[in-house]
PDB file of N, CA, C and O in Angstrom:
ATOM      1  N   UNK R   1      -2.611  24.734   3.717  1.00  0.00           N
ATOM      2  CA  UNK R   1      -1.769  23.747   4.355  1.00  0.00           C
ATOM      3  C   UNK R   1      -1.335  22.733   3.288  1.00  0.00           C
ATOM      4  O   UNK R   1      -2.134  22.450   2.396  1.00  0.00           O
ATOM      5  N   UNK R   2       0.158  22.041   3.332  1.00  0.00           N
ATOM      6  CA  UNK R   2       0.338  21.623   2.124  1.00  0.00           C
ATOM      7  C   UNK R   2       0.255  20.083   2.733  1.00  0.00           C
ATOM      8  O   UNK R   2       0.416  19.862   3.933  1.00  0.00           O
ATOM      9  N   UNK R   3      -0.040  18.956   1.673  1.00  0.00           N
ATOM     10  CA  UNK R   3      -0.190  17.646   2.331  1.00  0.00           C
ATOM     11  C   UNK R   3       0.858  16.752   3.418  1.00  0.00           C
ATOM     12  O   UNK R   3       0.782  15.956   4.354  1.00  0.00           O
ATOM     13  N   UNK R   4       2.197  17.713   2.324  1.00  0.00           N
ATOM     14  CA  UNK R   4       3.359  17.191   2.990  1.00  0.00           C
ATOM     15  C   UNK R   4       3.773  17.337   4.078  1.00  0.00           C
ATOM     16  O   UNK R   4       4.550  16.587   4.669  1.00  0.00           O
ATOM     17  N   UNK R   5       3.239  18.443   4.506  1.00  0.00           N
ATOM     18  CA  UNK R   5       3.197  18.561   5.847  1.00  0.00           C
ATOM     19  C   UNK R   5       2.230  18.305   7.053  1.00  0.00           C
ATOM     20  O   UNK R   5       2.648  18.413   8.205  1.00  0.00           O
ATOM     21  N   UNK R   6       1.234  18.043   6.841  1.00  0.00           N
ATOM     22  CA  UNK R   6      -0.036  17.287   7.437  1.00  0.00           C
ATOM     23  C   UNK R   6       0.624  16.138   7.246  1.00  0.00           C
ATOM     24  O   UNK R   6       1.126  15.952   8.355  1.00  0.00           O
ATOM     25  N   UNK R   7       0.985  15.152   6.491  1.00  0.00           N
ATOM     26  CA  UNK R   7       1.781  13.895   6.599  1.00  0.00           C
ATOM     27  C   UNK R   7       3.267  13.485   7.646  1.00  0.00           C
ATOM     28  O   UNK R   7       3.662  12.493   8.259  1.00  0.00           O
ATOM     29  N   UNK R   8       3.700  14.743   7.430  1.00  0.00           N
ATOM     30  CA  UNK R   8       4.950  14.901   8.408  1.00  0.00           C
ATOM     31  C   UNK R   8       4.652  15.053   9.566  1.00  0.00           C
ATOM     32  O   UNK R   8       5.133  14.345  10.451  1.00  0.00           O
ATOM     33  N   UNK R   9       3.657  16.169   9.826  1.00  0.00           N
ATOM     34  CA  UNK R   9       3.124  16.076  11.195  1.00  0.00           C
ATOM     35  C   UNK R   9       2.949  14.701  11.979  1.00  0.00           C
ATOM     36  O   UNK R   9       3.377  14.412  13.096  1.00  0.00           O
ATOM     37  N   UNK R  10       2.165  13.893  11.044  1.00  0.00           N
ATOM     38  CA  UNK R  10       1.382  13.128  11.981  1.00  0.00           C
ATOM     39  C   UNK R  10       2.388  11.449  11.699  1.00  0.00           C
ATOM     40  O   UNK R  10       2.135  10.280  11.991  1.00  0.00           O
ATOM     41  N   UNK R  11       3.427  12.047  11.084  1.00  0.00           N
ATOM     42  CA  UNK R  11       4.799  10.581  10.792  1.00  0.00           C
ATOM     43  C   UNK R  11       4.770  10.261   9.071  1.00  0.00           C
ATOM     44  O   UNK R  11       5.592  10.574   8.210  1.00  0.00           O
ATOM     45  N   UNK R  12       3.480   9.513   8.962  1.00  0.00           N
ATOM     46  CA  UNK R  12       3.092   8.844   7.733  1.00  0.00           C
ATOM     47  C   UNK R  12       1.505   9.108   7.475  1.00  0.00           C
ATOM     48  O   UNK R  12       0.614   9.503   8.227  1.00  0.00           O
ATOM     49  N   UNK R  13       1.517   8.737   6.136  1.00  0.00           N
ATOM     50  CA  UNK R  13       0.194   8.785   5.728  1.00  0.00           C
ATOM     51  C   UNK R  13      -0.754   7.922   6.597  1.00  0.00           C
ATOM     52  O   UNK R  13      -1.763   8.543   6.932  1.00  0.00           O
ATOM     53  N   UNK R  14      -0.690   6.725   7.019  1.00  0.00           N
ATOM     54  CA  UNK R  14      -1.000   5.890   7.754  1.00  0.00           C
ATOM     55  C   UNK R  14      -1.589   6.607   9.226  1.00  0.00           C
ATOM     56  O   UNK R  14      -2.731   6.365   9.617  1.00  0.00           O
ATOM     57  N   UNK R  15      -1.012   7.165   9.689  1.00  0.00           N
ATOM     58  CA  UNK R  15      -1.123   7.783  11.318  1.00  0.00           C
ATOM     59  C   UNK R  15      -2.239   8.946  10.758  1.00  0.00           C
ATOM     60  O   UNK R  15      -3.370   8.956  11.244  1.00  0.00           O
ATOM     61  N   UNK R  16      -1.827   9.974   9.653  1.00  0.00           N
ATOM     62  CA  UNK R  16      -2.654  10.512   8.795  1.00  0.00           C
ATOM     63  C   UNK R  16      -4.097  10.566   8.808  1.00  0.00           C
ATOM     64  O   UNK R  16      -4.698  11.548   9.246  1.00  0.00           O
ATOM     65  N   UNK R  17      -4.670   9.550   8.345  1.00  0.00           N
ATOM     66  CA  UNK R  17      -5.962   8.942   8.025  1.00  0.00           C
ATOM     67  C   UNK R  17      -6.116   8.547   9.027  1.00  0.00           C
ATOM     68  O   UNK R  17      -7.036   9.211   9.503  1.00  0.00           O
ATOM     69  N   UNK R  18      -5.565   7.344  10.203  1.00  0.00           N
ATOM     70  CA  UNK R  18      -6.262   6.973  10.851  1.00  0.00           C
ATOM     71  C   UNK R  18      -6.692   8.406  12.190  1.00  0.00           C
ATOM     72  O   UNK R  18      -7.816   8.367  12.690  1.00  0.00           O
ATOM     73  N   UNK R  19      -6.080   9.111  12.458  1.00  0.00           N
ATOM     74  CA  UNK R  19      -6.314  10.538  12.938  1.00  0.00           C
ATOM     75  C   UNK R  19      -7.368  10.908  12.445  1.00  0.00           C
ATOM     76  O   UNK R  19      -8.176  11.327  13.274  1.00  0.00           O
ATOM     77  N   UNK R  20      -7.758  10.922  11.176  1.00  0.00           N
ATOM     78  CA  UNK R  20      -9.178  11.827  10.361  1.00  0.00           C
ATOM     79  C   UNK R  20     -10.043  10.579  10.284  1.00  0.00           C
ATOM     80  O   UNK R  20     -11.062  10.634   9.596  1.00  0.00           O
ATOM     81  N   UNK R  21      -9.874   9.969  10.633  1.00  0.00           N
ATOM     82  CA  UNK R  21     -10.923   8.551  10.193  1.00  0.00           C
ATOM     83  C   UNK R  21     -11.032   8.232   9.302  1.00  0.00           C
ATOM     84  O   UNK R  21     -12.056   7.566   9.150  1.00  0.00           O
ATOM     85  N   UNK R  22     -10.101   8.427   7.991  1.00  0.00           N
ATOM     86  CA  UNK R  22      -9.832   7.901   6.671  1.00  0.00           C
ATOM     87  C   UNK R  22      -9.202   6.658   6.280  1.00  0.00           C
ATOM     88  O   UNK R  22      -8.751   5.906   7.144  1.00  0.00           O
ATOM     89  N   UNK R  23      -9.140   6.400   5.135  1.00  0.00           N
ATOM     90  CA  UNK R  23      -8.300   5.696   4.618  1.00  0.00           C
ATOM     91  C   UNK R  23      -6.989   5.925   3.845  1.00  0.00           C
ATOM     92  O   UNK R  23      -6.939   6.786   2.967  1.00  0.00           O
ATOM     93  N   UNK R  24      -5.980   5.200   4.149  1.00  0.00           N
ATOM     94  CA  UNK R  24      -4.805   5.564   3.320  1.00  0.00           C
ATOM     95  C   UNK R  24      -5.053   5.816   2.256  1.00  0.00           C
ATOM     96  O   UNK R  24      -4.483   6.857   1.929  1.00  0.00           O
ATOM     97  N   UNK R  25      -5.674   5.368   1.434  1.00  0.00           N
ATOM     98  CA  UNK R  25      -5.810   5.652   0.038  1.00  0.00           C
ATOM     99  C   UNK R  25      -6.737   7.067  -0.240  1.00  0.00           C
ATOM    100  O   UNK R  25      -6.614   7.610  -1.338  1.00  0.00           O
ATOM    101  N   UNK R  26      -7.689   7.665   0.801  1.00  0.00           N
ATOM    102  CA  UNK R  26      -8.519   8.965   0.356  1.00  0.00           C
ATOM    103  C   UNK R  26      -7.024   9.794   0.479  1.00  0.00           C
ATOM    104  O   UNK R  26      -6.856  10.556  -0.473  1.00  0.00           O
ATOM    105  N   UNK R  27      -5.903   9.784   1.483  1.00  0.00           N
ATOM    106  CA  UNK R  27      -5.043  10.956   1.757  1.00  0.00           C
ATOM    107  C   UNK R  27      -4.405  11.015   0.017  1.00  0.00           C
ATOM    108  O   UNK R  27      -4.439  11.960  -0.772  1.00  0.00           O
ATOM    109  N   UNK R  28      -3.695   9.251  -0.213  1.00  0.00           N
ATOM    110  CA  UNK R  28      -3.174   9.426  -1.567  1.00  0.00           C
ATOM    111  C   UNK R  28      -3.747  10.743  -2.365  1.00  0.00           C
ATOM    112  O   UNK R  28      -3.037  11.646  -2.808  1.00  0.00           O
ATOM    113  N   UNK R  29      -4.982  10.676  -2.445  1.00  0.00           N
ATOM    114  CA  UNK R  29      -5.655  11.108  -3.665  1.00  0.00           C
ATOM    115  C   UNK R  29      -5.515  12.567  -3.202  1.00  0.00           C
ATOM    116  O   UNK R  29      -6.075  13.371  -3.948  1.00  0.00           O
ATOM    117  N   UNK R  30      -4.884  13.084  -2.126  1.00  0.00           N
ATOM    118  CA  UNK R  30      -4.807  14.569  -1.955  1.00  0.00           C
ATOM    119  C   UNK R  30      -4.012  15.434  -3.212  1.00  0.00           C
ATOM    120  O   UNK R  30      -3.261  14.889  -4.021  1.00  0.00           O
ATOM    121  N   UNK R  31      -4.268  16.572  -3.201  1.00  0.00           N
ATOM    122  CA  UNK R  31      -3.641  17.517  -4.040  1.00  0.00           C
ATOM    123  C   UNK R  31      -2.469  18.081  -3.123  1.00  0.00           C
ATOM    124  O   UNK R  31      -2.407  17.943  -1.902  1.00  0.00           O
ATOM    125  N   UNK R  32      -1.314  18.912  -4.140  1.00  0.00           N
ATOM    126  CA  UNK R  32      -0.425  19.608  -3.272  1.00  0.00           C
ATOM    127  C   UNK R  32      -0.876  19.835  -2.035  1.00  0.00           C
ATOM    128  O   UNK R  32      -0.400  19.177  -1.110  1.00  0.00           O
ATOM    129  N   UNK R  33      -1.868  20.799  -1.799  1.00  0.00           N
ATOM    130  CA  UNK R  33      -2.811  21.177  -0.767  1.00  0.00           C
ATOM    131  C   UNK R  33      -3.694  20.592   0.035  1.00  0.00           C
ATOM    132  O   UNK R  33      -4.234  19.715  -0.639  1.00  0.00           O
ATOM    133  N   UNK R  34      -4.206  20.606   1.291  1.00  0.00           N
ATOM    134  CA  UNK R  34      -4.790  19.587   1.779  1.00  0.00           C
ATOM    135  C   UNK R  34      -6.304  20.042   1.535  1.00  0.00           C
ATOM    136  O   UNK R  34      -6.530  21.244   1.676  1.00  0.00           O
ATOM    137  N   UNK R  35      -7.245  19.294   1.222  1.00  0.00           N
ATOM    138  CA  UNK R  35      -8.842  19.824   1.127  1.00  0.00           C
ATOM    139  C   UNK R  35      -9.344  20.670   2.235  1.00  0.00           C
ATOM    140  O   UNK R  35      -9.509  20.127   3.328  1.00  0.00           O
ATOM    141  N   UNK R  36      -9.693  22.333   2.051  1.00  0.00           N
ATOM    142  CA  UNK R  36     -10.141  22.835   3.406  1.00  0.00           C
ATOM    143  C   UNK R  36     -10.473  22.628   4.374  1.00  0.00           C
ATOM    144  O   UNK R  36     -10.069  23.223   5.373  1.00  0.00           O
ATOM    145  N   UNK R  37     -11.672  21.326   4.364  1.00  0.00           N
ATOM    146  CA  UNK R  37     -12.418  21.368   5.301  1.00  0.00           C
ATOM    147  C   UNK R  37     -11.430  20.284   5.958  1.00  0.00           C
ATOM    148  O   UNK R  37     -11.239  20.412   7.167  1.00  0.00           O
ATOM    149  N   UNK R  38     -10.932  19.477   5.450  1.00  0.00           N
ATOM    150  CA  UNK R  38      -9.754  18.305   5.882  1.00  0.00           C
ATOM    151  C   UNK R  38      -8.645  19.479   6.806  1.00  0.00           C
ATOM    152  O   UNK R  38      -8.386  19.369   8.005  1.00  0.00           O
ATOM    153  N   UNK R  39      -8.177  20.446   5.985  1.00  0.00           N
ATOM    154  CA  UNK R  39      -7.513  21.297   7.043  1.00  0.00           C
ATOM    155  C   UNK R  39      -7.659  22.079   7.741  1.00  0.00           C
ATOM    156  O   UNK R  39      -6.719  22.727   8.203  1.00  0.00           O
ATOM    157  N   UNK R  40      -9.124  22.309   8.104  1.00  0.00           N
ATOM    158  CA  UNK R  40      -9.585  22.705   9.357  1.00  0.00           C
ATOM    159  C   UNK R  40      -9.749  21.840  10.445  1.00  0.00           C
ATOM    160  O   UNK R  40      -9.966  22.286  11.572  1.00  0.00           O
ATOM    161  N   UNK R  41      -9.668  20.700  10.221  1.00  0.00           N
ATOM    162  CA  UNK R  41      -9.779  20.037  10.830  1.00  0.00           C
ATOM    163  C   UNK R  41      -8.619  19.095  11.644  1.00  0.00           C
ATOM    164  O   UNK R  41      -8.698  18.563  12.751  1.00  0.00           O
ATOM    165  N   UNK R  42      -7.504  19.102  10.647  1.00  0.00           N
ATOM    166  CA  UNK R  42      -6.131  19.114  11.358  1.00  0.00           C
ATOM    167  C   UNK R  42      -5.490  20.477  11.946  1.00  0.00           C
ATOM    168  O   UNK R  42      -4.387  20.635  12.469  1.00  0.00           O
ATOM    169  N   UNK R  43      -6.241  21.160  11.765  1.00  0.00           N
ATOM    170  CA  UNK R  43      -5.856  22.723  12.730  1.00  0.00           C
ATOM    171  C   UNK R  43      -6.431  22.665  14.027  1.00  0.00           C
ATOM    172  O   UNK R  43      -6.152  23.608  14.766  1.00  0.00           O
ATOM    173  N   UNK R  44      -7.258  21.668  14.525  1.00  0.00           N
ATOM    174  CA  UNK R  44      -8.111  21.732  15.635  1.00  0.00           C
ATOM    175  C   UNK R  44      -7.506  20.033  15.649  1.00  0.00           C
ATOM    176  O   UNK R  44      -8.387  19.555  16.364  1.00  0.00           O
ATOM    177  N   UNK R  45      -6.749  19.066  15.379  1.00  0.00           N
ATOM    178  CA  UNK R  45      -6.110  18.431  15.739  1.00  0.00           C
ATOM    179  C   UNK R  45      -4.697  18.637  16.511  1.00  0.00           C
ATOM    180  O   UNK R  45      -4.279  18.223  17.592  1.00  0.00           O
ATOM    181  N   UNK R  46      -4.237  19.315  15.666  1.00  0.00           N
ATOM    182  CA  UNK R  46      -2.738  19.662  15.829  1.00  0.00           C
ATOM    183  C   UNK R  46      -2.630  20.746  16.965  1.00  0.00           C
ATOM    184  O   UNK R  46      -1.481  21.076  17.258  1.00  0.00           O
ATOM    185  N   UNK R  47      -3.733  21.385  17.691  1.00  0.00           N
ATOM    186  CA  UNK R  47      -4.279  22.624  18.344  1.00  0.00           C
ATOM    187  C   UNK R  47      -3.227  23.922  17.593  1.00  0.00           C
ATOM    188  O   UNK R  47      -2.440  24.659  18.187  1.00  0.00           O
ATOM    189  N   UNK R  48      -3.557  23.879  16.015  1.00  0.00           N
ATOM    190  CA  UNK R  48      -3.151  25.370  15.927  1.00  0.00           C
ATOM    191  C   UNK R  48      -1.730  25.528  15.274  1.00  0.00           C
ATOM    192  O   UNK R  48      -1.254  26.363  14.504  1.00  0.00           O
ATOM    193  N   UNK R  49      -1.322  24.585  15.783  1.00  0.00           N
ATOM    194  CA  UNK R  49       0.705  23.763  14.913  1.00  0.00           C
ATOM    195  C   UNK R  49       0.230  23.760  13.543  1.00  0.00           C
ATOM    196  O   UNK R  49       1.041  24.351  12.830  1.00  0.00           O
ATOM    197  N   UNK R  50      -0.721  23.343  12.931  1.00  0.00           N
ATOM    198  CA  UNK R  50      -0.330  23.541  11.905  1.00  0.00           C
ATOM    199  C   UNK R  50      -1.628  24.350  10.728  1.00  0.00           C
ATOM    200  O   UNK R  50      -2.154  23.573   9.932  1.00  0.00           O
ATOM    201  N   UNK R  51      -1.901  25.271  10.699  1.00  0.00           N
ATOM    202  CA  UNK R  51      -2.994  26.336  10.221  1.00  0.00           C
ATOM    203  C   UNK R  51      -3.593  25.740   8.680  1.00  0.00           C
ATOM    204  O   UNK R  51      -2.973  25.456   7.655  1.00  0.00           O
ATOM    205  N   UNK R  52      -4.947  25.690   8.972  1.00  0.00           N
ATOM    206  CA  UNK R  52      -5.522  26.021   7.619  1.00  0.00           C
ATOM    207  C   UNK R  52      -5.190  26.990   6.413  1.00  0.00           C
ATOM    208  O   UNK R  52      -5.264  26.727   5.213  1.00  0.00           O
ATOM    209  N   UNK R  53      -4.827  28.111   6.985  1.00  0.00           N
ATOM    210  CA  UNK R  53      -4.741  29.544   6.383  1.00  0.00           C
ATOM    211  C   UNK R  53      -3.620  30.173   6.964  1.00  0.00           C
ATOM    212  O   UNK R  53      -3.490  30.750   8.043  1.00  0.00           O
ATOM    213  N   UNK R  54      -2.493  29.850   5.635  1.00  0.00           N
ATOM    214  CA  UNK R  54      -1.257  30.374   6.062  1.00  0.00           C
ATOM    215  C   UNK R  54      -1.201  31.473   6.875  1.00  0.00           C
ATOM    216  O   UNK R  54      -2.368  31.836   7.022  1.00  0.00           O
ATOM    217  N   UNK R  55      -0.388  32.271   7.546  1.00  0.00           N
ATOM    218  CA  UNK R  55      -0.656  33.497   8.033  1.00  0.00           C
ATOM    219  C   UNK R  55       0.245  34.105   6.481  1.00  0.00           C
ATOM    220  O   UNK R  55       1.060  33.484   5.798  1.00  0.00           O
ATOM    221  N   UNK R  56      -0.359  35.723   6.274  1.00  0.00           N
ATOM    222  CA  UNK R  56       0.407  36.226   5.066  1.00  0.00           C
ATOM    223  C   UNK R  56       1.773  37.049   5.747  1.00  0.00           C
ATOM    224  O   UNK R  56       2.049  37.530   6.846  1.00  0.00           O
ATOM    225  N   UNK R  57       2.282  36.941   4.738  1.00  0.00           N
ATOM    226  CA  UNK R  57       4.043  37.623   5.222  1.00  0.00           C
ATOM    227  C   UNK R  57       3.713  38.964   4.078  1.00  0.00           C
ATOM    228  O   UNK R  57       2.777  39.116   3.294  1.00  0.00           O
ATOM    229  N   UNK R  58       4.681  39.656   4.314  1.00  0.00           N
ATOM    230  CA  UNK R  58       4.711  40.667   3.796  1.00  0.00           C
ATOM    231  C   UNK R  58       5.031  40.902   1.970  1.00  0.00           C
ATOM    232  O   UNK R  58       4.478  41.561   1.090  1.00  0.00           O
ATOM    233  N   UNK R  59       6.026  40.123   2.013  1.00  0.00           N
ATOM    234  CA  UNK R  59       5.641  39.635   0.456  1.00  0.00           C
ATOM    235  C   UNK R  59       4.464  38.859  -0.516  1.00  0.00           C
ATOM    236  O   UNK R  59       4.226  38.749  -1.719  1.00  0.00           O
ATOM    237  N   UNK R  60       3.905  38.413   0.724  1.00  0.00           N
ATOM    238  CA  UNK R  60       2.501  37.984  -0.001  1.00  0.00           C
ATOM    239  C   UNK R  60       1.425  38.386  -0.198  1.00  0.00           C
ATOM    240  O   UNK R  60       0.452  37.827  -0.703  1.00  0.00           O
ATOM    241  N   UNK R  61       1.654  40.137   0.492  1.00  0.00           N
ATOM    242  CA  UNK R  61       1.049  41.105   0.005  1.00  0.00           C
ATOM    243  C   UNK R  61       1.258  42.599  -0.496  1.00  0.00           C
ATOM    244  O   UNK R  61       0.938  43.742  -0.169  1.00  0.00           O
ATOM    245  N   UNK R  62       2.048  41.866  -1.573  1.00  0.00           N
ATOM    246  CA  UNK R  62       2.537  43.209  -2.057  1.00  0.00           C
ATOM    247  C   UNK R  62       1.565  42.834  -3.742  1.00  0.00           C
ATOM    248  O   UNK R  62       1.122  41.715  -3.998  1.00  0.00           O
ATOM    249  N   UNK R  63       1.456  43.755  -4.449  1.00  0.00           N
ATOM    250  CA  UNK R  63       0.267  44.044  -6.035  1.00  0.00           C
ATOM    251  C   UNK R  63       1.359  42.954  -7.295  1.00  0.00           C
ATOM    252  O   UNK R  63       1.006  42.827  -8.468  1.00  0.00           O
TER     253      UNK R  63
END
């Protein structure tokens, strides 16, 4: 799950954190990607809208 979109979801970083019980400033410190266990946990926020684990497409499994 990428941050930018866990952020979009939820408006702003602000709505963000306070959703996870964070602080604005732990989301800052995110990578492209959101921390697993952080996006399992907006997968069981979002009920499922927005996945931990992309689903794979067919090009993303080709050698």
């Amino acid at each position: 799950m990428k941050t930018k979109d866990a952020i979009s979801y939820f408006g702003n970083k602000c709505s963000l954190a306070r959703a996870l019980k964070l602080s604005k400033s732990a989301i800052s410190q995110w990578p492209e990607n959101v921390p697993e266990l952080r996006a399992y946990q907006i997968e069981r926020l979002t009920n499922g809208l927005l996945t931990a684990v992309p689903q794979l497409t067919h090009s993303d499994n080709t050698a």
